[in-house]
Short mmCIF file of N, CA and C in Angstrom, two decimals:
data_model
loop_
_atom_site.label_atom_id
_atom_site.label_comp_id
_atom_site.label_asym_id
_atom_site.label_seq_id
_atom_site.Cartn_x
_atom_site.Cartn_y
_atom_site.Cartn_z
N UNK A 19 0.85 -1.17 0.00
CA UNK A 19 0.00 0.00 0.00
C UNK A 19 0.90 1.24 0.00
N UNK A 20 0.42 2.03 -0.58
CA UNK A 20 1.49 3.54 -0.86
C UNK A 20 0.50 4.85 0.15
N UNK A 21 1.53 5.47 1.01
CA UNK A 21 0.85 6.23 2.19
C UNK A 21 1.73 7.22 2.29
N UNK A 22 1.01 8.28 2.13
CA UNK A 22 2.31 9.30 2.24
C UNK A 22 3.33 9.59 3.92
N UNK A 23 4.60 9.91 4.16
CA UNK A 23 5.09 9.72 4.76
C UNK A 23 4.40 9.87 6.45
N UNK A 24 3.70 11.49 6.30
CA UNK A 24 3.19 11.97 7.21
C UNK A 24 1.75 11.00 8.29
N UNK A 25 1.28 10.16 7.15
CA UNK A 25 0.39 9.69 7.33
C UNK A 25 0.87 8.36 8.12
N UNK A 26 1.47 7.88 8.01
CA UNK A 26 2.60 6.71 8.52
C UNK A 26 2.77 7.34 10.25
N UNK A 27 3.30 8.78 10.14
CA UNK A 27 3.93 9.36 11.25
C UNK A 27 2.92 9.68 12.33
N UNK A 28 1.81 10.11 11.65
CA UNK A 28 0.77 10.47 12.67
C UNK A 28 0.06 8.92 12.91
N UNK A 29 0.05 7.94 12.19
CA UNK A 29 -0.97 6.75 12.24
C UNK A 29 -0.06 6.32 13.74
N UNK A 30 1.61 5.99 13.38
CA UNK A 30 2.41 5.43 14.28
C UNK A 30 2.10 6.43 15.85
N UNK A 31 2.17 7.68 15.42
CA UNK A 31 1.67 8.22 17.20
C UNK A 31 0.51 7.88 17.97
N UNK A 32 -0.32 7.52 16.62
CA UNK A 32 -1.59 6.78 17.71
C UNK A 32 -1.94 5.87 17.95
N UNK A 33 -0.99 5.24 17.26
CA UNK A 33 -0.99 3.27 17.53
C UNK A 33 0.03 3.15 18.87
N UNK A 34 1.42 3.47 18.64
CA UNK A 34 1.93 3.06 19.97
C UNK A 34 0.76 3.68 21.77
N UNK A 35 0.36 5.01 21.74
CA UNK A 35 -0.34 5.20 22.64
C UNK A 35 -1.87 4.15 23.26
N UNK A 36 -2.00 3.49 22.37
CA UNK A 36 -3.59 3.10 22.13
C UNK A 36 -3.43 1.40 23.59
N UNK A 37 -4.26 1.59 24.05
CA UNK A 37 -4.82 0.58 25.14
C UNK A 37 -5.30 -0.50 24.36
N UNK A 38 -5.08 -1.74 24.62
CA UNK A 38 -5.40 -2.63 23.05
C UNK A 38 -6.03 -3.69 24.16
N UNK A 39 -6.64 -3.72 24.99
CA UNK A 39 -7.06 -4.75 25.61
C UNK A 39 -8.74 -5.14 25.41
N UNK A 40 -9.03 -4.37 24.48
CA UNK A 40 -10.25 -4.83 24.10
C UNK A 40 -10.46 -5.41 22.40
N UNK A 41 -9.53 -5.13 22.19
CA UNK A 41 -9.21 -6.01 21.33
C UNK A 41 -9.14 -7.57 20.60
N UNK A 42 -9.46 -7.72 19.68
CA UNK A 42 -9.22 -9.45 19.75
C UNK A 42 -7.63 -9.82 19.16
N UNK A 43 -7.25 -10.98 19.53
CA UNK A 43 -5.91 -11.12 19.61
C UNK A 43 -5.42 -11.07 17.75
N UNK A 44 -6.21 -11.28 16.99
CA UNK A 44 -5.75 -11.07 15.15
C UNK A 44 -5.57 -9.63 15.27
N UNK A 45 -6.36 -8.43 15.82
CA UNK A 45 -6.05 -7.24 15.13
C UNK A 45 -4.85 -6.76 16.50
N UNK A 46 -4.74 -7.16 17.49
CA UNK A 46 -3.81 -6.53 17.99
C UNK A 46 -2.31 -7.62 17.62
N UNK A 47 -2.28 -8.54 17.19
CA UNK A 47 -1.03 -8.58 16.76
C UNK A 47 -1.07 -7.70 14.82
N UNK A 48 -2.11 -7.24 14.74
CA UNK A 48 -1.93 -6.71 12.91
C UNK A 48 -1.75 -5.27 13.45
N UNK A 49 -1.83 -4.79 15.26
CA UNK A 49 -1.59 -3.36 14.82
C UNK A 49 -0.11 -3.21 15.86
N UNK A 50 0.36 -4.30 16.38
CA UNK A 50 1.65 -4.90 16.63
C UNK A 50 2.77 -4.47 15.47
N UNK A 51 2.15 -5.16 14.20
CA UNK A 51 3.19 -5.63 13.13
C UNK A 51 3.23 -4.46 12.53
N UNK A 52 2.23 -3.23 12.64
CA UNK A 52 1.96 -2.40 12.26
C UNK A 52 3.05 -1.10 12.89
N UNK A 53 2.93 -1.35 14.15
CA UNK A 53 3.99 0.06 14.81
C UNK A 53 5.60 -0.81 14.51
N UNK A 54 5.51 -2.44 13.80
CA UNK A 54 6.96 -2.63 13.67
C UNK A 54 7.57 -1.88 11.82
N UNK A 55 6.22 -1.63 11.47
CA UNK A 55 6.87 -1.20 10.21
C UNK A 55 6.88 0.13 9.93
N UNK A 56 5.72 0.82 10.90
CA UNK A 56 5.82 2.61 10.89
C UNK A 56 6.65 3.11 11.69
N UNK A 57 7.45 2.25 12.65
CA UNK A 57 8.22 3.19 13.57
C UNK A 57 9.62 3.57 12.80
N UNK A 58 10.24 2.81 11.87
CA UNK A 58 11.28 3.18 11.52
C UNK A 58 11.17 4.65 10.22
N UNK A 59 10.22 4.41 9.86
CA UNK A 59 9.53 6.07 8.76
C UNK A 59 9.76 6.90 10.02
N UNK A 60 8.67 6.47 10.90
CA UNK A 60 8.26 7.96 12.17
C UNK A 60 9.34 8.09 12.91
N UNK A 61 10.52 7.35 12.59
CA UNK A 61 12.30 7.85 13.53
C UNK A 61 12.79 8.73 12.37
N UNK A 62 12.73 8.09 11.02
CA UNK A 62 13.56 9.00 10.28
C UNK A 62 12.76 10.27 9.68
N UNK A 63 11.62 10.20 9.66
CA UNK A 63 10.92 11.70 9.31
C UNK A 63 11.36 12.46 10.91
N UNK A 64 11.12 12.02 12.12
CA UNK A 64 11.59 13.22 12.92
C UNK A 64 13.18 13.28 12.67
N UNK A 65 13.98 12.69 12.65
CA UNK A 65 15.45 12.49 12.52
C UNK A 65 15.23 13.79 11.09
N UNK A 66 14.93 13.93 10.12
CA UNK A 66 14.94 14.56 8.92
C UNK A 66 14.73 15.94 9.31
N UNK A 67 13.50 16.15 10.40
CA UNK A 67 12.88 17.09 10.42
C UNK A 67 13.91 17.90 11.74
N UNK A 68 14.35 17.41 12.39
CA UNK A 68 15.55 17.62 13.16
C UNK A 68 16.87 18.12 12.79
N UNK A 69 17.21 17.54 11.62
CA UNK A 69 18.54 17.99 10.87
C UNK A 69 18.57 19.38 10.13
N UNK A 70 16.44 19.08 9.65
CA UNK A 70 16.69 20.22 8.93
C UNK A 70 16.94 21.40 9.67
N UNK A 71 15.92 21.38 10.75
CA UNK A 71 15.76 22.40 11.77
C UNK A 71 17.55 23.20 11.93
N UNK A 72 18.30 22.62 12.50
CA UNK A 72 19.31 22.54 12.64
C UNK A 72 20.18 22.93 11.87
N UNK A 73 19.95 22.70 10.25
CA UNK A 73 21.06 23.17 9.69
C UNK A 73 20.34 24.76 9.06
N UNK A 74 18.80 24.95 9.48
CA UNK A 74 18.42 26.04 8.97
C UNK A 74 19.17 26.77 9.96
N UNK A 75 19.44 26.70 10.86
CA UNK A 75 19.91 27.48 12.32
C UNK A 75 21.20 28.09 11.77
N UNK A 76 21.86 28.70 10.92
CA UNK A 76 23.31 29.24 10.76
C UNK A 76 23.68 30.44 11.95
N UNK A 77 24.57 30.73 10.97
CA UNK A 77 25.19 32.29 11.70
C UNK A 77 24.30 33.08 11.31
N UNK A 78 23.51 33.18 10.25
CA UNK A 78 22.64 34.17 9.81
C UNK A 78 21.74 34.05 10.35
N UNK A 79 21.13 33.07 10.79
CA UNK A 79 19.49 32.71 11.53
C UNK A 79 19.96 33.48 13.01
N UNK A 80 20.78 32.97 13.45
CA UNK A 80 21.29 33.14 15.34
C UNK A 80 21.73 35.08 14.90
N UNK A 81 21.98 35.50 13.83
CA UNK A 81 22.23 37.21 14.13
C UNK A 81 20.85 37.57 14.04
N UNK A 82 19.83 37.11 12.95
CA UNK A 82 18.80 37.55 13.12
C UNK A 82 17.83 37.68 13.95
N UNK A 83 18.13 36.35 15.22
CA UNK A 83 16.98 35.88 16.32
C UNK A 83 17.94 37.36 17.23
N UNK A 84 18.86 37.58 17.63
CA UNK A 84 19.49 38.91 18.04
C UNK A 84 18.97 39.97 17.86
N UNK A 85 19.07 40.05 16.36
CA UNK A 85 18.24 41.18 16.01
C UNK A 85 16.44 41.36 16.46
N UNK A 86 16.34 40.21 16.23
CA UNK A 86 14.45 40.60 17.06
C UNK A 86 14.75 41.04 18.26
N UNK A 87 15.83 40.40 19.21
CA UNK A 87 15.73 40.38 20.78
C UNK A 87 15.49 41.72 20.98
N UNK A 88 16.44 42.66 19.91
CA UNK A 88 17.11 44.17 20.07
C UNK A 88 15.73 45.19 19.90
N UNK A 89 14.89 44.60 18.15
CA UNK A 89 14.33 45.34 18.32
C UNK A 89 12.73 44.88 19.04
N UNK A 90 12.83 43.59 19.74
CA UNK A 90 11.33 43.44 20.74
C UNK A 90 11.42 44.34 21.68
N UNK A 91 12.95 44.52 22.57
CA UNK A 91 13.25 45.48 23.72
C UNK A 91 13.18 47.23 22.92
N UNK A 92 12.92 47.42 21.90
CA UNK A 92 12.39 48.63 21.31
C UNK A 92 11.19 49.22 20.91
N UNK A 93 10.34 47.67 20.84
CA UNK A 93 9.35 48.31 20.82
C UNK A 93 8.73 48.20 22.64
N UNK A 94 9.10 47.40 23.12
CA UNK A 94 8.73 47.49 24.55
C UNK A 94 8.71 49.00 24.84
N UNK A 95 9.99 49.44 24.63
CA UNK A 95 10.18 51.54 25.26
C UNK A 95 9.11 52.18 24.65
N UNK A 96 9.05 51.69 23.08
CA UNK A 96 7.82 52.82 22.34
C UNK A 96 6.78 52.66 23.35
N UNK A 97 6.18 51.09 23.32
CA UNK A 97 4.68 50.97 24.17
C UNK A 97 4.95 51.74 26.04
N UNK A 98 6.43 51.77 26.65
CA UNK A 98 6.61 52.19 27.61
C UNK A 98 6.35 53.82 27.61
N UNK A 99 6.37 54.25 26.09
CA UNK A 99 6.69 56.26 26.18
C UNK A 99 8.26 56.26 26.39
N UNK A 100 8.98 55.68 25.97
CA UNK A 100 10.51 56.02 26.55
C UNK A 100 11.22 56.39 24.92
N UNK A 101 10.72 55.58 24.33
CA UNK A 101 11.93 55.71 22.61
C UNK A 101 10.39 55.82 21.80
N UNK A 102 10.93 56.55 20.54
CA UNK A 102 10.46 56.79 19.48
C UNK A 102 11.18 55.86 17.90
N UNK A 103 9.93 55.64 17.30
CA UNK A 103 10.80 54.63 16.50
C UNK A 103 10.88 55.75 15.53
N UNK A 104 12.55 55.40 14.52
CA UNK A 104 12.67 55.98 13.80
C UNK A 104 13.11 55.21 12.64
N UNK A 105 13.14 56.31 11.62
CA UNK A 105 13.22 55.22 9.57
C UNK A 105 13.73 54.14 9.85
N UNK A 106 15.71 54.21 10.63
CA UNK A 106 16.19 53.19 10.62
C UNK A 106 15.73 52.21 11.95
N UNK A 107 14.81 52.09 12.52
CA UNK A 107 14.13 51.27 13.07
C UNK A 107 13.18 50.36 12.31
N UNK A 108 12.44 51.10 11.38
CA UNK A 108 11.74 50.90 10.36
C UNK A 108 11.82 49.96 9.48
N UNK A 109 13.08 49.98 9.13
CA UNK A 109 13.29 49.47 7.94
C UNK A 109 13.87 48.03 8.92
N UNK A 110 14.58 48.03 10.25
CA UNK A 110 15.03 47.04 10.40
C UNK A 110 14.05 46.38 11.24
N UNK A 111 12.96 46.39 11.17
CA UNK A 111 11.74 45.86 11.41
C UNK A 111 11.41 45.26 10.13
N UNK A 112 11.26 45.86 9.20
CA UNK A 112 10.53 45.10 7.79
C UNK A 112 11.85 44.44 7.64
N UNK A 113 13.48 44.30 7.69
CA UNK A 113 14.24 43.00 6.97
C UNK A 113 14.41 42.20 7.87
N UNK A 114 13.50 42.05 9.46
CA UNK A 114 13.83 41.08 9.53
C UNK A 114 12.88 40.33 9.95
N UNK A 115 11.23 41.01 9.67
CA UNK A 115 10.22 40.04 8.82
C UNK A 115 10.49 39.40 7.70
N UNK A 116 10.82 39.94 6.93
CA UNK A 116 11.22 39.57 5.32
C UNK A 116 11.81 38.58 5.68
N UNK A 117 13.16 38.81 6.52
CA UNK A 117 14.40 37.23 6.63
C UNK A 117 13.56 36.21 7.27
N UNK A 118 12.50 36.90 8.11
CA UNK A 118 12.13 35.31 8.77
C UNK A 118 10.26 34.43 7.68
N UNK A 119 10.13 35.63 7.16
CA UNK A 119 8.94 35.11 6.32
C UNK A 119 10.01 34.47 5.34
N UNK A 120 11.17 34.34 4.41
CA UNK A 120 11.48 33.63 3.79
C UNK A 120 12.04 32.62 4.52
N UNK A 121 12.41 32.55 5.85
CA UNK A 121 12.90 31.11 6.42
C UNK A 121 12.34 30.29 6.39
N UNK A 122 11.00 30.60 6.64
CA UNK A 122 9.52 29.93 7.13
C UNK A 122 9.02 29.18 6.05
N UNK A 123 9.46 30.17 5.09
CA UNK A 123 8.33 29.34 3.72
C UNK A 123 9.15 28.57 3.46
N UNK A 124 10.78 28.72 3.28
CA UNK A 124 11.90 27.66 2.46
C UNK A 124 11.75 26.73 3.66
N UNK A 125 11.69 26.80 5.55
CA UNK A 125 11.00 25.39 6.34
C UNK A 125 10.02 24.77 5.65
N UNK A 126 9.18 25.52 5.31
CA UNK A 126 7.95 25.03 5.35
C UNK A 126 7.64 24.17 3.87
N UNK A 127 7.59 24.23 2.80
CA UNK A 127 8.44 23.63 1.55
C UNK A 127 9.23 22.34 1.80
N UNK A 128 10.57 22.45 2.52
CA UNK A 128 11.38 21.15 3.14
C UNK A 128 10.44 20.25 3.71
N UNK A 129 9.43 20.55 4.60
CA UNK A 129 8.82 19.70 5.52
C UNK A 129 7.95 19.40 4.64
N UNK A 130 7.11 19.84 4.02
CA UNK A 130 5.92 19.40 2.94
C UNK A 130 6.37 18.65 2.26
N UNK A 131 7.61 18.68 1.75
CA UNK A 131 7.92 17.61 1.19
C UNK A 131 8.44 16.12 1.85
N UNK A 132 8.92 16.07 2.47
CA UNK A 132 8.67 15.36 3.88
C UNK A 132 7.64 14.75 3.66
N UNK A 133 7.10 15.25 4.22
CA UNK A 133 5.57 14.72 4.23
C UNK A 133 4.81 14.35 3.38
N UNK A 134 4.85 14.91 2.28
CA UNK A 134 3.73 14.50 1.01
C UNK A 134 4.66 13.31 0.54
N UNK A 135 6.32 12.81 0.48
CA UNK A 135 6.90 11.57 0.12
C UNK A 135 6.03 10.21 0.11
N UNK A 136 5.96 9.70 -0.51
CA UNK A 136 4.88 8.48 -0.39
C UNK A 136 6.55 7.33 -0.16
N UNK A 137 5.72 6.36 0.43
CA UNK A 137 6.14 4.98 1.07
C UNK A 137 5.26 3.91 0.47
N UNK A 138 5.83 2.64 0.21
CA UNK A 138 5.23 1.55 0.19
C UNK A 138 5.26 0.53 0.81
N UNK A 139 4.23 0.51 2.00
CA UNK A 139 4.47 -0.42 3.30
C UNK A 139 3.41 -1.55 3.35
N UNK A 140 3.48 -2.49 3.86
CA UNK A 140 2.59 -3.43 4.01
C UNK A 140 1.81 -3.78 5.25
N UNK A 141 0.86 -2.59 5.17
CA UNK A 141 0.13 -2.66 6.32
C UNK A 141 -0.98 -3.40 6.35
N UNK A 142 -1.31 -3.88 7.80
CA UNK A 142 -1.77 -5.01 8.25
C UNK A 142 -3.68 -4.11 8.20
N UNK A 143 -4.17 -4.93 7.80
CA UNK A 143 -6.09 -3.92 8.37
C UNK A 143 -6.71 -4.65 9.46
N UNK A 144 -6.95 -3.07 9.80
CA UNK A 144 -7.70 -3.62 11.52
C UNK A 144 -9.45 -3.73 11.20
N UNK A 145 -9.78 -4.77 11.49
CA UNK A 145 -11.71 -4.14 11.47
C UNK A 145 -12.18 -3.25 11.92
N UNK A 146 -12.99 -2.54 11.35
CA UNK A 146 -13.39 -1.13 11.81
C UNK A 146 -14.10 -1.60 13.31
N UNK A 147 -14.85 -2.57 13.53
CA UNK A 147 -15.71 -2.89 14.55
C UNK A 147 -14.70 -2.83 15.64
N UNK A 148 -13.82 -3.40 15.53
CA UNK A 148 -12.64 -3.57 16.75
C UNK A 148 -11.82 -2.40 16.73
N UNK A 149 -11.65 -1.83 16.08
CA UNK A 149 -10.80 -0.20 16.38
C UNK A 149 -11.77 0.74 16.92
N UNK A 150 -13.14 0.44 16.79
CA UNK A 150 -14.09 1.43 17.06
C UNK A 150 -14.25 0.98 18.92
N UNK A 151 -13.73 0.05 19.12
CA UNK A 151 -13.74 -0.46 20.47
C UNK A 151 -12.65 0.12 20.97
N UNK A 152 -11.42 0.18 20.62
CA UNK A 152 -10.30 0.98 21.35
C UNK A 152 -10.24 2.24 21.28
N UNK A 153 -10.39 2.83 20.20
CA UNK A 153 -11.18 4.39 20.08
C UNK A 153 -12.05 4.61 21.23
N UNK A 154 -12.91 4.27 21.81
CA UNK A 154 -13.76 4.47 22.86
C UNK A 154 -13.23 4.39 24.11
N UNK A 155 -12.54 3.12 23.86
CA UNK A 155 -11.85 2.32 25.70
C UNK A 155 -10.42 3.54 25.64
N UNK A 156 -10.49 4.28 24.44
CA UNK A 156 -8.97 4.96 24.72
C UNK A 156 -9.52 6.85 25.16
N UNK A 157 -10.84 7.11 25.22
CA UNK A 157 -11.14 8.40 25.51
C UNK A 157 -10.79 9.34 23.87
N UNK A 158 -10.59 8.32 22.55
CA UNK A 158 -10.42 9.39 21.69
C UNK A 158 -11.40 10.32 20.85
N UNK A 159 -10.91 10.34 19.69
CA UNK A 159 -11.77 11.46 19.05
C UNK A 159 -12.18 10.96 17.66
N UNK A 160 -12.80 11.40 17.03
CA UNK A 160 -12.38 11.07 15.49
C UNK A 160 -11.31 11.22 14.81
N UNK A 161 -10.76 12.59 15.31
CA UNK A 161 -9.41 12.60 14.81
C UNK A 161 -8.47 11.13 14.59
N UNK A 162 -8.63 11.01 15.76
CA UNK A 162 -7.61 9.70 15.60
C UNK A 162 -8.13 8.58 14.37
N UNK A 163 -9.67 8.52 14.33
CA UNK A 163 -10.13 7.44 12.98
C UNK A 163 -9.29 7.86 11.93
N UNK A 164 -9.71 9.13 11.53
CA UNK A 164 -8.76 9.77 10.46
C UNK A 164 -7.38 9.47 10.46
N UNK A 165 -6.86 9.62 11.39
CA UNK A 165 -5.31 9.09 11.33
C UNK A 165 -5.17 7.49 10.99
N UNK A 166 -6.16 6.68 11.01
CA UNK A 166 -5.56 5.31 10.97
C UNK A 166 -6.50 4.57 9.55
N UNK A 167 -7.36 5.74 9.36
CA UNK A 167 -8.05 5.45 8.38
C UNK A 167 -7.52 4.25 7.13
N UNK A 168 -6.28 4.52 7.06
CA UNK A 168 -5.38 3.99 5.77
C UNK A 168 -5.47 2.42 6.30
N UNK A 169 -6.10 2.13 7.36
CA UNK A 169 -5.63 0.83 7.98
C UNK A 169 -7.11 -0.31 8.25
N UNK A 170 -7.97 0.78 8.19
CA UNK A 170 -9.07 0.13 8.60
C UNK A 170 -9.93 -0.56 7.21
N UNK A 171 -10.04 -2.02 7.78
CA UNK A 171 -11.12 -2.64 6.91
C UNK A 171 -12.76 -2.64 7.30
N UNK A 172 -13.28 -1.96 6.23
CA UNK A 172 -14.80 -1.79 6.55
C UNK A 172 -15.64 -3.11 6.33
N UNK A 173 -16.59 -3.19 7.51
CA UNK A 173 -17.00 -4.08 7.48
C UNK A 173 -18.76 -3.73 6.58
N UNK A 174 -19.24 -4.68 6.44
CA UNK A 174 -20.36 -4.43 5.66
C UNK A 174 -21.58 -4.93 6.06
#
């Protein structure tokens, strides 16, 4: 079955958490075999998403997080009545929105892609009747159906 990466990552966060004792013993060893084949995606998508983080971090990122510190404690005085902002305040307010709205989007791009990567894994299907039992015995939501959706066999 082909699942995009993300979908793997979020299915695996809610399978290892899940209380499986109401379960019958076929779908909890199929959602067993299941966190043995999503956990190694859901190590290396955070491992990925970690590196990237990290190598976005340069000398240029760490002068710029400086530069906010400098001018957050500037606008603090304006809102205090103490300083008045002026052009060159101005302007170094808008470059270093600009630097961090382009960090964000070139993060944000890296990780989407990440995520939208498709995988071809051989996942095990749980009956909907019996996931709809641990869903309940686990206090969840629908959300979580949605997350495991890729897994569930409907019964008829």
């Amino acid at each position: 079955m082909k699942i995009k990466t993300i979908q793997a990552v979020n299915a695996y966060n809610v399978i290892k958490d899940l209380k499986v004792s109401n379960l019958n013993e076929d779908d909890i060893i199929s959602l067993w075999n299941n966190i043995k084949l999503l956990r190694p995606v859901s190590d290396e998508y955070t491992k990925s998403v970690e590196e990237a983080k990290k190598s976005l971090q340069n000398d240029e990122y760490n002068t710029m997080v400086q530069r906010v510190r400098v001018a957050q404690d500037r606008e603090n005085k304006v809102k205090e009545g103490t300083y008045t902002m002026t052009e060159d305040d101005l302007k170094d307010t808008k470059e270093i929105n600009d630097y961090f709205a382009e960090f964000n989007k070139k993060g944000n791009e890296y990780f989407k892609t990440l995520e939208d990567a498709e995988i071809d894994i051989d996942i095990k299907m749980i009956s909907d009747k019996e996931l709809i039992k641990v869903i309940k015995g686990n206090d969840n939501v629908f959300d979580t159906l949605l997350k495991l959706d890729f897994m569930i066999e409907q019964s008829v």
